[in-house]
Amino acid sequence: MAQAARTDQRIGRRLLSLLDTDGKPHPVEDSFAASTLVLGLVAFITALFHDLHLISSWTGLVGIAVGAWGQMISATIGERFVLVIGLGASAAGFGLGMAHGGLFGGVLG
């Protein structure tokens, strides 16, 4: 009876199981999804501050590139869901960063 009550208590593994809905591990695709989400959050949060336009525009641009490649190699719907959220936040951060001063911020012109 002890084996019936035994469950996987690791939180990280359960979170990854939301991305790997087909039952197979996809470490590369999961890392693209996670990095796109982190870059998108950084770009969006820093875009709310006018003086941080360099960080928001560059992280937004990198987040868009990483997210686009992640979409091409994604294997499950969970990965695509996270990628779309990260891509949206990256695009919003990139757009606001460009509106506040751009990628170079007056350094080159």
JSON list of C-alpha atoms in Angstrom, two decimals, residues 44-87:
[
{"chain": "A", "resi": 44, "resn": "PHE", "atom": "CA", "xyz": [8.15, 44.64, -20.19]},
{"chain": "A", "resi": 45, "resn": "ILE", "atom": "CA", "xyz": [8.98, 45.67, -16.62]},
{"chain": "A", "resi": 46, "resn": "THR", "atom": "CA", "xyz": [11.92, 47.86, -17.62]},
{"chain": "A", "resi": 47, "resn": "ALA", "atom": "CA", "xyz": [9.85, 49.45, -20.40]},
{"chain": "A", "resi": 48, "resn": "LEU", "atom": "CA", "xyz": [7.62, 50.97, -17.74]},
{"chain": "A", "resi": 49, "resn": "PHE", "atom": "CA", "xyz": [10.53, 53.23, -16.72]},
{"chain": "A", "resi": 50, "resn": "HIS", "atom": "CA", "xyz": [11.55, 55.87, -19.25]},
{"chain": "A", "resi": 51, "resn": "ASP", "atom": "CA", "xyz": [15.27, 55.85, -18.36]},
{"chain": "A", "resi": 52, "resn": "LEU", "atom": "CA", "xyz": [15.66, 52.08, -18.83]},
{"chain": "A", "resi": 53, "resn": "HIS", "atom": "CA", "xyz": [14.90, 52.12, -22.55]},
{"chain": "A", "resi": 54, "resn": "LEU", "atom": "CA", "xyz": [18.27, 50.55, -23.48]},
{"chain": "A", "resi": 55, "resn": "ILE", "atom": "CA", "xyz": [17.59, 47.49, -21.35]},
{"chain": "A", "resi": 56, "resn": "SER", "atom": "CA", "xyz": [13.98, 47.15, -22.47]},
{"chain": "A", "resi": 57, "resn": "SER", "atom": "CA", "xyz": [14.70, 47.54, -26.17]},
{"chain": "A", "resi": 58, "resn": "TRP", "atom": "CA", "xyz": [17.65, 45.13, -26.24]},
{"chain": "A", "resi": 59, "resn": "THR", "atom": "CA", "xyz": [16.03, 42.45, -24.06]},
{"chain": "A", "resi": 60, "resn": "GLY", "atom": "CA", "xyz": [12.85, 42.83, -26.10]},
{"chain": "A", "resi": 61, "resn": "LEU", "atom": "CA", "xyz": [14.75, 42.35, -29.35]},
{"chain": "A", "resi": 62, "resn": "VAL", "atom": "CA", "xyz": [16.62, 39.30, -28.03]},
{"chain": "A", "resi": 63, "resn": "GLY", "atom": "CA", "xyz": [13.38, 37.92, -26.57]},
{"chain": "A", "resi": 64, "resn": "ILE", "atom": "CA", "xyz": [11.66, 38.24, -29.94]},
{"chain": "A", "resi": 65, "resn": "ALA", "atom": "CA", "xyz": [14.51, 36.42, -31.69]},
{"chain": "A", "resi": 66, "resn": "VAL", "atom": "CA", "xyz": [14.72, 33.64, -29.09]},
{"chain": "A", "resi": 67, "resn": "GLY", "atom": "CA", "xyz": [10.94, 33.26, -29.00]},
{"chain": "A", "resi": 68, "resn": "ALA", "atom": "CA", "xyz": [10.67, 33.07, -32.78]},
{"chain": "A", "resi": 69, "resn": "TRP", "atom": "CA", "xyz": [13.27, 30.31, -32.92]},
{"chain": "A", "resi": 70, "resn": "GLY", "atom": "CA", "xyz": [11.57, 28.57, -29.99]},
{"chain": "A", "resi": 71, "resn": "GLN", "atom": "CA", "xyz": [8.27, 28.61, -31.88]},
{"chain": "A", "resi": 72, "resn": "MET", "atom": "CA", "xyz": [9.93, 26.90, -34.83]},
{"chain": "A", "resi": 73, "resn": "ILE", "atom": "CA", "xyz": [11.36, 24.06, -32.74]},
{"chain": "A", "resi": 74, "resn": "SER", "atom": "CA", "xyz": [8.61, 23.71, -30.11]},
{"chain": "A", "resi": 75, "resn": "ALA", "atom": "CA", "xyz": [7.12, 20.28, -29.67]},
{"chain": "A", "resi": 76, "resn": "THR", "atom": "CA", "xyz": [4.10, 20.71, -27.40]},
{"chain": "A", "resi": 77, "resn": "ILE", "atom": "CA", "xyz": [1.21, 23.08, -26.87]},
{"chain": "A", "resi": 78, "resn": "GLY", "atom": "CA", "xyz": [2.46, 23.99, -23.38]},
{"chain": "A", "resi": 79, "resn": "GLU", "atom": "CA", "xyz": [5.75, 25.22, -24.78]},
{"chain": "A", "resi": 80, "resn": "ARG", "atom": "CA", "xyz": [3.97, 27.25, -27.44]},
{"chain": "A", "resi": 81, "resn": "PHE", "atom": "CA", "xyz": [1.70, 28.79, -24.81]},
{"chain": "A", "resi": 82, "resn": "VAL", "atom": "CA", "xyz": [4.65, 30.01, -22.74]},
{"chain": "A", "resi": 83, "resn": "LEU", "atom": "CA", "xyz": [6.45, 31.17, -25.89]},
{"chain": "A", "resi": 84, "resn": "VAL", "atom": "CA", "xyz": [3.50, 33.28, -27.04]},
{"chain": "A", "resi": 85, "resn": "ILE", "atom": "CA", "xyz": [3.23, 34.98, -23.65]},
{"chain": "A", "resi": 86, "resn": "GLY", "atom": "CA", "xyz": [6.98, 35.68, -23.66]},
{"chain": "A", "resi": 87, "resn": "LEU", "atom": "CA", "xyz": [6.87, 36.91, -27.25]}
]
